[in-house]
Amino acid sequence: MEKRDMIYEGKAKKVYTTDDENLVIVSYKDDATAFNGLKKGTIAGKGAINNQMSNFLMQMLEKNGVPTHFVEQLNERDTVVKRVRIVPLEVIIRNISAGSFSKRYGVEEGIVFDQPTIEFSYKNDELGDPLINDYHALALKLATKEEIETIKKYAFRVDELLKAYFKGLNIDLVDFKLEFGRLPDGTIVLADEISPDTCRFWDSQTHEKLDKDRFRRDLGGVEEAYQEVMRRLGIEK
Ligand code: TMP
């Protein structure tokens, strides 16, 4: 399968049409941004790592009953996925306080919750992805009630599966962001990516950050952190 026309370029990925109208090719870049594009940089090898890691995790989720957009990895950076219409919601699950949760509610990072939280942001760069609730999403017609219920069910299932999987690698899954898409028949599937760009991973013992916070917060060792998660997952590079 080959790339035809580029139809979308985001901060971390490009999307191309193929000769099959129901399939697109996603190509992962090394570019990194933070704070809604204000901070820009590159993370050497990130595209190849995020592509392979996301595919590995999506296949694991798929086997465990979470439908995803994944079809086939073409090479280090490129993957064939089902063409979807993205639901314009960023779905964030948290197991441990960190990031904007700590900032918004004035609590330290690292508080382990009794149960995971879920929140939605309206995916809109001009507005800076504002936090919204289910009722706002319905009012804005971003998704139907049924779709929101399905998305919540899948998001918590993804949390259970990923949390247990990463625990076995001595990694605490602190929080993560998911995006979902609609297939032509309306079926909701997990889309976008699951990677150190979209998850917070802390080493279970040392609490060392193994994710994009190293870039966001200028902590150094960014490439090494991404590689370390790959190594623990046992993915050959
Ligand atoms: P937050 O604490 O900044 O709200 O981030 C929560 C999680 O969502 C964290 O794992 C990083 C991820 N995330 C994204 O994937 N994209 C984004 O644009 C933001 C702000 C966060």
PDB file of C-alpha atoms and ligand atoms in Angstrom:
ATOM      1  CA  MET A   1       0.000   0.000   0.000  1.00  0.00           C
ATOM      2  CA  GLU A   2       1.344   3.418  -0.954  1.00  0.00           C
ATOM      3  CA  LYS A   3       0.795   7.028   0.077  1.00  0.00           C
ATOM      4  CA  ARG A   4      -1.123   9.235  -2.351  1.00  0.00           C
ATOM      5  CA  ASP A   5      -2.070  12.768  -1.280  1.00  0.00           C
ATOM      6  CA  MET A   6      -1.320  14.331   2.085  1.00  0.00           C
ATOM      7  CA  ILE A   7      -4.726  15.277   3.534  1.00  0.00           C
ATOM      8  CA  TYR A   8      -3.685  16.432   6.982  1.00  0.00           C
ATOM      9  CA  GLU A   9      -0.578  17.534   8.808  1.00  0.00           C
ATOM     10  CA  GLY A  10      -0.750  17.770  12.576  1.00  0.00           C
ATOM     11  CA  LYS A  11       1.866  18.535  15.192  1.00  0.00           C
ATOM     12  CA  ALA A  12       3.227  14.991  15.330  1.00  0.00           C
ATOM     13  CA  LYS A  13       1.793  13.140  12.337  1.00  0.00           C
ATOM     14  CA  LYS A  14       0.902  13.403   8.666  1.00  0.00           C
ATOM     15  CA  VAL A  15      -2.022  11.569   7.084  1.00  0.00           C
ATOM     16  CA  TYR A  16      -2.131  10.384   3.467  1.00  0.00           C
ATOM     17  CA  THR A  17      -4.868   8.920   1.297  1.00  0.00           C
ATOM     18  CA  THR A  18      -4.317   5.512  -0.311  1.00  0.00           C
ATOM     19  CA  ASP A  19      -5.942   3.720  -3.269  1.00  0.00           C
ATOM     20  CA  ASP A  20      -8.530   2.400  -0.795  1.00  0.00           C
ATOM     21  CA  GLU A  21     -10.973   5.110   0.263  1.00  0.00           C
ATOM     22  CA  ASN A  22     -11.500   3.447   3.639  1.00  0.00           C
ATOM     23  CA  LEU A  23      -7.813   3.347   4.561  1.00  0.00           C
ATOM     24  CA  VAL A  24      -5.229   6.077   5.193  1.00  0.00           C
ATOM     25  CA  ILE A  25      -1.527   6.002   5.992  1.00  0.00           C
ATOM     26  CA  VAL A  26      -0.345   7.785   9.131  1.00  0.00           C
ATOM     27  CA  SER A  27       3.282   8.921   9.111  1.00  0.00           C
ATOM     28  CA  TYR A  28       4.840   9.787  12.482  1.00  0.00           C
ATOM     29  CA  LYS A  29       7.211  12.774  12.719  1.00  0.00           C
ATOM     30  CA  ASP A  30       9.985  13.552  15.206  1.00  0.00           C
ATOM     31  CA  ASP A  31       8.467  17.006  15.820  1.00  0.00           C
ATOM     32  CA  ALA A  32       7.297  17.739  19.330  1.00  0.00           C
ATOM     33  CA  THR A  33       5.197  20.623  20.620  1.00  0.00           C
ATOM     34  CA  ALA A  34       3.833  21.535  24.004  1.00  0.00           C
ATOM     35  CA  PHE A  35       1.523  24.173  25.481  1.00  0.00           C
ATOM     36  CA  ASN A  36      -0.655  24.235  22.379  1.00  0.00           C
ATOM     37  CA  GLY A  37       2.264  24.624  20.006  1.00  0.00           C
ATOM     38  CA  LEU A  38       4.044  27.419  21.917  1.00  0.00           C
ATOM     39  CA  LYS A  39       7.055  25.220  22.653  1.00  0.00           C
ATOM     40  CA  LYS A  40       8.551  23.498  19.625  1.00  0.00           C
ATOM     41  CA  GLY A  41      11.332  20.985  19.188  1.00  0.00           C
ATOM     42  CA  THR A  42      12.295  17.621  17.819  1.00  0.00           C
ATOM     43  CA  ILE A  43      12.882  14.379  19.636  1.00  0.00           C
ATOM     44  CA  ALA A  44      15.265  12.227  17.577  1.00  0.00           C
ATOM     45  CA  GLY A  45      13.702   8.866  16.738  1.00  0.00           C
ATOM     46  CA  LYS A  46      10.338   9.755  18.331  1.00  0.00           C
ATOM     47  CA  GLY A  47       8.319   9.096  15.177  1.00  0.00           C
ATOM     48  CA  ALA A  48       9.641   5.559  14.826  1.00  0.00           C
ATOM     49  CA  ILE A  49       9.177   4.849  18.540  1.00  0.00           C
ATOM     50  CA  ASN A  50       5.648   6.233  18.824  1.00  0.00           C
ATOM     51  CA  ASN A  51       4.520   4.461  15.673  1.00  0.00           C
ATOM     52  CA  GLN A  52       5.751   1.061  16.805  1.00  0.00           C
ATOM     53  CA  MET A  53       4.692   1.489  20.422  1.00  0.00           C
ATOM     54  CA  SER A  54       1.203   2.694  19.519  1.00  0.00           C
ATOM     55  CA  ASN A  55       0.722  -0.210  17.090  1.00  0.00           C
ATOM     56  CA  PHE A  56       1.922  -2.719  19.656  1.00  0.00           C
ATOM     57  CA  LEU A  57      -0.459  -1.378  22.317  1.00  0.00           C
ATOM     58  CA  MET A  58      -3.433  -1.023  19.953  1.00  0.00           C
ATOM     59  CA  GLN A  59      -3.043  -4.658  18.901  1.00  0.00           C
ATOM     60  CA  MET A  60      -2.977  -5.702  22.554  1.00  0.00           C
ATOM     61  CA  LEU A  61      -6.152  -3.682  23.207  1.00  0.00           C
ATOM     62  CA  GLU A  62      -7.864  -5.052  20.102  1.00  0.00           C
ATOM     63  CA  LYS A  63      -7.204  -8.636  21.301  1.00  0.00           C
ATOM     64  CA  ASN A  64      -8.858  -7.655  24.561  1.00  0.00           C
ATOM     65  CA  GLY A  65     -12.052  -6.332  23.038  1.00  0.00           C
ATOM     66  CA  VAL A  66     -11.326  -2.658  22.341  1.00  0.00           C
ATOM     67  CA  PRO A  67     -11.867  -1.887  18.640  1.00  0.00           C
ATOM     68  CA  THR A  68      -9.116   0.297  17.143  1.00  0.00           C
ATOM     69  CA  HIS A  69      -8.218   1.936  13.846  1.00  0.00           C
ATOM     70  CA  PHE A  70      -5.048  -0.184  13.454  1.00  0.00           C
ATOM     71  CA  VAL A  71      -4.659  -2.164  10.223  1.00  0.00           C
ATOM     72  CA  GLU A  72      -1.010  -2.766   9.335  1.00  0.00           C
ATOM     73  CA  GLN A  73       2.411  -1.296  10.029  1.00  0.00           C
ATOM     74  CA  LEU A  74       4.284  -0.533   6.790  1.00  0.00           C
ATOM     75  CA  ASN A  75       7.671   0.511   8.140  1.00  0.00           C
ATOM     76  CA  GLU A  76       9.262   2.252  11.154  1.00  0.00           C
ATOM     77  CA  ARG A  77       7.224   5.431  10.725  1.00  0.00           C
ATOM     78  CA  ASP A  78       4.219   4.552   8.592  1.00  0.00           C
ATOM     79  CA  THR A  79       1.047   2.654   9.443  1.00  0.00           C
ATOM     80  CA  VAL A  80      -2.155   1.879   7.566  1.00  0.00           C
ATOM     81  CA  VAL A  81      -5.214   2.708   9.646  1.00  0.00           C
ATOM     82  CA  LYS A  82      -8.950   2.780   9.023  1.00  0.00           C
ATOM     83  CA  ARG A  83     -10.179   6.156   7.858  1.00  0.00           C
ATOM     84  CA  VAL A  84     -12.340   7.640  10.593  1.00  0.00           C
ATOM     85  CA  ARG A  85     -14.084  10.890  11.360  1.00  0.00           C
ATOM     86  CA  ILE A  86     -12.450  11.938  14.620  1.00  0.00           C
ATOM     87  CA  VAL A  87     -14.812  12.725  17.496  1.00  0.00           C
ATOM     88  CA  PRO A  88     -13.492  16.162  18.546  1.00  0.00           C
ATOM     89  CA  LEU A  89     -12.967  15.185  22.171  1.00  0.00           C
ATOM     90  CA  GLU A  90      -9.724  14.520  24.004  1.00  0.00           C
ATOM     91  CA  VAL A  91     -10.561  11.841  26.535  1.00  0.00           C
ATOM     92  CA  ILE A  92      -8.268  11.946  29.549  1.00  0.00           C
ATOM     93  CA  ILE A  93      -8.066   9.222  32.178  1.00  0.00           C
ATOM     94  CA  ARG A  94      -6.057   9.746  35.349  1.00  0.00           C
ATOM     95  CA  ASN A  95      -4.907   7.233  37.962  1.00  0.00           C
ATOM     96  CA  ILE A  96      -2.478   9.512  39.819  1.00  0.00           C
ATOM     97  CA  SER A  97      -2.528  13.312  40.183  1.00  0.00           C
ATOM     98  CA  ALA A  98      -0.201  15.200  37.821  1.00  0.00           C
ATOM     99  CA  GLY A  99      -0.088  17.948  35.204  1.00  0.00           C
ATOM    100  CA  SER A 100      -3.170  20.095  34.694  1.00  0.00           C
ATOM    101  CA  PHE A 101      -5.116  18.188  37.384  1.00  0.00           C
ATOM    102  CA  SER A 102      -2.581  19.175  40.039  1.00  0.00           C
ATOM    103  CA  LYS A 103      -2.446  22.720  38.739  1.00  0.00           C
ATOM    104  CA  ARG A 104      -6.213  23.203  38.449  1.00  0.00           C
ATOM    105  CA  TYR A 105      -7.084  21.760  41.853  1.00  0.00           C
ATOM    106  CA  GLY A 106      -3.959  22.886  43.727  1.00  0.00           C
ATOM    107  CA  VAL A 107      -2.731  19.447  44.749  1.00  0.00           C
ATOM    108  CA  GLU A 108       0.698  17.868  44.621  1.00  0.00           C
ATOM    109  CA  GLU A 109       1.612  15.385  41.896  1.00  0.00           C
ATOM    110  CA  GLY A 110       1.687  11.704  42.811  1.00  0.00           C
ATOM    111  CA  ILE A 111      -1.559  11.236  44.779  1.00  0.00           C
ATOM    112  CA  VAL A 112      -2.867   7.763  43.869  1.00  0.00           C
ATOM    113  CA  PHE A 113      -6.634   7.907  43.293  1.00  0.00           C
ATOM    114  CA  ASP A 114      -9.015   5.277  44.709  1.00  0.00           C
ATOM    115  CA  GLN A 115     -10.558   5.054  41.254  1.00  0.00           C
ATOM    116  CA  PRO A 116      -9.640   6.543  37.882  1.00  0.00           C
ATOM    117  CA  THR A 117     -11.065   9.884  36.770  1.00  0.00           C
ATOM    118  CA  ILE A 118     -12.269  10.799  33.298  1.00  0.00           C
ATOM    119  CA  GLU A 119     -12.465  14.212  31.699  1.00  0.00           C
ATOM    120  CA  PHE A 120     -13.070  15.594  28.234  1.00  0.00           C
ATOM    121  CA  SER A 121     -11.488  18.465  26.390  1.00  0.00           C
ATOM    122  CA  TYR A 122     -13.022  19.995  23.290  1.00  0.00           C
ATOM    123  CA  LYS A 123     -10.401  19.342  20.605  1.00  0.00           C
ATOM    124  CA  ASN A 124     -10.021  22.847  19.225  1.00  0.00           C
ATOM    125  CA  ASP A 125      -6.574  24.460  18.942  1.00  0.00           C
ATOM    126  CA  GLU A 126      -7.918  28.022  18.576  1.00  0.00           C
ATOM    127  CA  LEU A 127      -9.682  27.686  21.921  1.00  0.00           C
ATOM    128  CA  GLY A 128      -6.770  25.817  23.525  1.00  0.00           C
ATOM    129  CA  ASP A 129      -8.687  22.525  23.967  1.00  0.00           C
ATOM    130  CA  PRO A 130     -10.979  23.718  26.794  1.00  0.00           C
ATOM    131  CA  LEU A 131     -12.190  21.306  29.457  1.00  0.00           C
ATOM    132  CA  ILE A 132     -15.868  20.406  28.953  1.00  0.00           C
ATOM    133  CA  ASN A 133     -18.376  17.980  30.436  1.00  0.00           C
ATOM    134  CA  ASP A 134     -20.737  15.475  28.797  1.00  0.00           C
ATOM    135  CA  TYR A 135     -23.586  17.978  28.679  1.00  0.00           C
ATOM    136  CA  HIS A 136     -21.424  20.541  26.926  1.00  0.00           C
ATOM    137  CA  ALA A 137     -20.323  17.912  24.422  1.00  0.00           C
ATOM    138  CA  LEU A 138     -23.992  17.090  23.737  1.00  0.00           C
ATOM    139  CA  ALA A 139     -24.941  20.774  23.482  1.00  0.00           C
ATOM    140  CA  LEU A 140     -22.115  21.356  21.022  1.00  0.00           C
ATOM    141  CA  LYS A 141     -23.202  18.224  19.118  1.00  0.00           C
ATOM    142  CA  LEU A 142     -19.669  16.827  19.306  1.00  0.00           C
ATOM    143  CA  ALA A 143     -21.053  13.331  19.947  1.00  0.00           C
ATOM    144  CA  THR A 144     -24.340  11.606  20.758  1.00  0.00           C
ATOM    145  CA  LYS A 145     -25.273  10.324  24.199  1.00  0.00           C
ATOM    146  CA  GLU A 146     -24.728   6.747  23.038  1.00  0.00           C
ATOM    147  CA  GLU A 147     -21.318   7.623  21.588  1.00  0.00           C
ATOM    148  CA  ILE A 148     -20.247   9.278  24.842  1.00  0.00           C
ATOM    149  CA  GLU A 149     -21.309   6.196  26.810  1.00  0.00           C
ATOM    150  CA  THR A 150     -19.367   3.922  24.441  1.00  0.00           C
ATOM    151  CA  ILE A 151     -16.310   6.176  24.604  1.00  0.00           C
ATOM    152  CA  LYS A 152     -16.341   6.167  28.418  1.00  0.00           C
ATOM    153  CA  LYS A 153     -16.717   2.389  28.555  1.00  0.00           C
ATOM    154  CA  TYR A 154     -13.779   1.871  26.180  1.00  0.00           C
ATOM    155  CA  ALA A 155     -11.620   4.489  27.893  1.00  0.00           C
ATOM    156  CA  PHE A 156     -11.935   2.805  31.305  1.00  0.00           C
ATOM    157  CA  ARG A 157     -11.303  -0.601  29.717  1.00  0.00           C
ATOM    158  CA  VAL A 158      -8.153   0.795  28.042  1.00  0.00           C
ATOM    159  CA  ASP A 159      -7.053   2.071  31.450  1.00  0.00           C
ATOM    160  CA  GLU A 160      -7.519  -1.347  33.093  1.00  0.00           C
ATOM    161  CA  LEU A 161      -5.614  -3.122  30.339  1.00  0.00           C
ATOM    162  CA  LEU A 162      -2.762  -0.618  30.001  1.00  0.00           C
ATOM    163  CA  LYS A 163      -2.356  -0.110  33.742  1.00  0.00           C
ATOM    164  CA  ALA A 164      -1.955  -3.848  34.327  1.00  0.00           C
ATOM    165  CA  TYR A 165       0.346  -4.268  31.337  1.00  0.00           C
ATOM    166  CA  PHE A 166       2.670  -1.418  32.308  1.00  0.00           C
ATOM    167  CA  LYS A 167       2.679  -2.503  35.969  1.00  0.00           C
ATOM    168  CA  GLY A 168       4.349  -5.696  34.758  1.00  0.00           C
ATOM    169  CA  LEU A 169       7.082  -3.527  33.213  1.00  0.00           C
ATOM    170  CA  ASN A 170       7.626  -1.647  36.470  1.00  0.00           C
ATOM    171  CA  ILE A 171       5.880   1.432  35.064  1.00  0.00           C
ATOM    172  CA  ASP A 172       2.991   3.330  36.677  1.00  0.00           C
ATOM    173  CA  LEU A 173       0.463   4.604  34.165  1.00  0.00           C
ATOM    174  CA  VAL A 174      -0.243   8.036  35.672  1.00  0.00           C
ATOM    175  CA  ASP A 175      -2.628   9.423  33.041  1.00  0.00           C
ATOM    176  CA  PHE A 176      -3.233   9.426  29.299  1.00  0.00           C
ATOM    177  CA  LYS A 177      -5.226  10.991  26.507  1.00  0.00           C
ATOM    178  CA  LEU A 178      -7.277   9.040  23.966  1.00  0.00           C
ATOM    179  CA  GLU A 179      -9.084  10.026  20.807  1.00  0.00           C
ATOM    180  CA  PHE A 180     -11.874   8.080  19.160  1.00  0.00           C
ATOM    181  CA  GLY A 181     -13.168   8.027  15.600  1.00  0.00           C
ATOM    182  CA  ARG A 182     -16.270   6.939  13.717  1.00  0.00           C
ATOM    183  CA  LEU A 183     -16.104   4.403  10.896  1.00  0.00           C
ATOM    184  CA  PRO A 184     -18.410   5.068   7.907  1.00  0.00           C
ATOM    185  CA  ASP A 185     -21.126   2.896   9.546  1.00  0.00           C
ATOM    186  CA  GLY A 186     -20.859   4.912  12.771  1.00  0.00           C
ATOM    187  CA  THR A 187     -18.923   2.330  14.792  1.00  0.00           C
ATOM    188  CA  ILE A 188     -16.709   3.981  17.421  1.00  0.00           C
ATOM    189  CA  VAL A 189     -13.055   2.867  17.376  1.00  0.00           C
ATOM    190  CA  LEU A 190      -9.966   3.977  19.272  1.00  0.00           C
ATOM    191  CA  ALA A 191      -7.837   6.194  16.998  1.00  0.00           C
ATOM    192  CA  ASP A 192      -4.838   8.562  17.181  1.00  0.00           C
ATOM    193  CA  GLU A 193      -1.915   7.132  19.190  1.00  0.00           C
ATOM    194  CA  ILE A 194      -0.840   5.737  22.555  1.00  0.00           C
ATOM    195  CA  SER A 195       2.740   6.737  23.277  1.00  0.00           C
ATOM    196  CA  PRO A 196       4.948   8.719  25.672  1.00  0.00           C
ATOM    197  CA  ASP A 197       3.557  11.807  23.897  1.00  0.00           C
ATOM    198  CA  THR A 198       0.048  10.999  25.109  1.00  0.00           C
ATOM    199  CA  CYS A 199       0.643   9.141  28.384  1.00  0.00           C
ATOM    200  CA  ARG A 200       2.480   9.864  31.615  1.00  0.00           C
ATOM    201  CA  PHE A 201       4.690   6.931  32.556  1.00  0.00           C
ATOM    202  CA  TRP A 202       6.578   6.884  35.870  1.00  0.00           C
ATOM    203  CA  ASP A 203       9.043   4.222  36.910  1.00  0.00           C
ATOM    204  CA  SER A 204       7.246   2.359  39.713  1.00  0.00           C
ATOM    205  CA  GLN A 205      10.247   2.395  42.049  1.00  0.00           C
ATOM    206  CA  THR A 206      12.150   5.607  41.308  1.00  0.00           C
ATOM    207  CA  HIS A 207       9.158   7.615  39.968  1.00  0.00           C
ATOM    208  CA  GLU A 208      11.455   8.802  37.195  1.00  0.00           C
ATOM    209  CA  LYS A 209       9.435  10.332  34.348  1.00  0.00           C
ATOM    210  CA  LEU A 210       9.561   8.255  31.156  1.00  0.00           C
ATOM    211  CA  ASP A 211       7.406  10.437  28.907  1.00  0.00           C
ATOM    212  CA  LYS A 212       6.960  13.790  27.192  1.00  0.00           C
ATOM    213  CA  ASP A 213       7.055  15.694  30.490  1.00  0.00           C
ATOM    214  CA  ARG A 214      10.859  15.454  30.081  1.00  0.00           C
ATOM    215  CA  PHE A 215      10.441  17.657  26.982  1.00  0.00           C
ATOM    216  CA  ARG A 216       7.650  19.865  28.380  1.00  0.00           C
ATOM    217  CA  ARG A 217       9.626  20.593  31.557  1.00  0.00           C
ATOM    218  CA  ASP A 218      13.156  20.640  30.076  1.00  0.00           C
ATOM    219  CA  LEU A 219      14.295  17.721  32.214  1.00  0.00           C
ATOM    220  CA  GLY A 220      16.769  16.333  29.654  1.00  0.00           C
ATOM    221  CA  GLY A 221      17.098  12.667  28.699  1.00  0.00           C
ATOM    222  CA  VAL A 222      14.032  12.859  26.467  1.00  0.00           C
ATOM    223  CA  GLU A 223      15.183  10.410  23.761  1.00  0.00           C
ATOM    224  CA  GLU A 224      16.500   8.019  26.410  1.00  0.00           C
ATOM    225  CA  ALA A 225      13.141   7.983  28.213  1.00  0.00           C
ATOM    226  CA  TYR A 226      11.217   7.087  25.034  1.00  0.00           C
ATOM    227  CA  GLN A 227      13.788   4.368  24.261  1.00  0.00           C
ATOM    228  CA  GLU A 228      13.531   2.987  27.790  1.00  0.00           C
ATOM    229  CA  VAL A 229       9.766   2.449  27.472  1.00  0.00           C
ATOM    230  CA  MET A 230      10.353   0.679  24.126  1.00  0.00           C
ATOM    231  CA  ARG A 231      13.013  -1.509  25.721  1.00  0.00           C
ATOM    232  CA  ARG A 232      10.723  -2.516  28.591  1.00  0.00           C
ATOM    233  CA  LEU A 233       7.935  -3.333  26.141  1.00  0.00           C
ATOM    234  CA  GLY A 234      10.415  -5.578  24.317  1.00  0.00           C
ATOM    235  CA  ILE A 235       9.825  -3.912  20.971  1.00  0.00           C
ATOM    236  CA  GLU A 236      12.725  -4.371  18.554  1.00  0.00           C
ATOM    237  CA  LYS A 237      13.797  -1.151  16.889  1.00  0.00           C
TER     238      LYS A 237
HETATM  239  P1  TMP B   1      -2.613  17.268  31.367  1.00  0.00           P
HETATM  240  O1  TMP B   1      -2.286  16.891  32.782  1.00  0.00           O
HETATM  241  O2  TMP B   1      -1.700  18.305  30.791  1.00  0.00           O
HETATM  242  O3  TMP B   1      -4.059  17.609  31.197  1.00  0.00           O
HETATM  243  O4  TMP B   1      -2.360  15.957  30.477  1.00  0.00           O
HETATM  244  C1  TMP B   1      -3.053  14.749  30.750  1.00  0.00           C
HETATM  245  C2  TMP B   1      -2.554  13.661  29.801  1.00  0.00           C
HETATM  246  O5  TMP B   1      -2.901  13.946  28.469  1.00  0.00           O
HETATM  247  C3  TMP B   1      -1.038  13.482  29.798  1.00  0.00           C
HETATM  248  O6  TMP B   1      -0.750  12.077  29.804  1.00  0.00           O
HETATM  249  C4  TMP B   1      -0.567  14.088  28.518  1.00  0.00           C
HETATM  250  C5  TMP B   1      -1.761  13.972  27.614  1.00  0.00           C
HETATM  251  N1  TMP B   1      -1.906  15.119  26.712  1.00  0.00           N
HETATM  252  C6  TMP B   1      -1.922  14.910  25.351  1.00  0.00           C
HETATM  253  O7  TMP B   1      -1.793  13.794  24.870  1.00  0.00           O
HETATM  254  N2  TMP B   1      -2.091  16.003  24.547  1.00  0.00           N
HETATM  255  C7  TMP B   1      -2.248  17.259  25.014  1.00  0.00           C
HETATM  256  O8  TMP B   1      -2.378  18.191  24.219  1.00  0.00           O
HETATM  257  C8  TMP B   1      -2.233  17.449  26.434  1.00  0.00           C
HETATM  258  C9  TMP B   1      -2.394  18.822  27.012  1.00  0.00           C
HETATM  259  C10 TMP B   1      -2.075  16.359  27.240  1.00  0.00           C
END
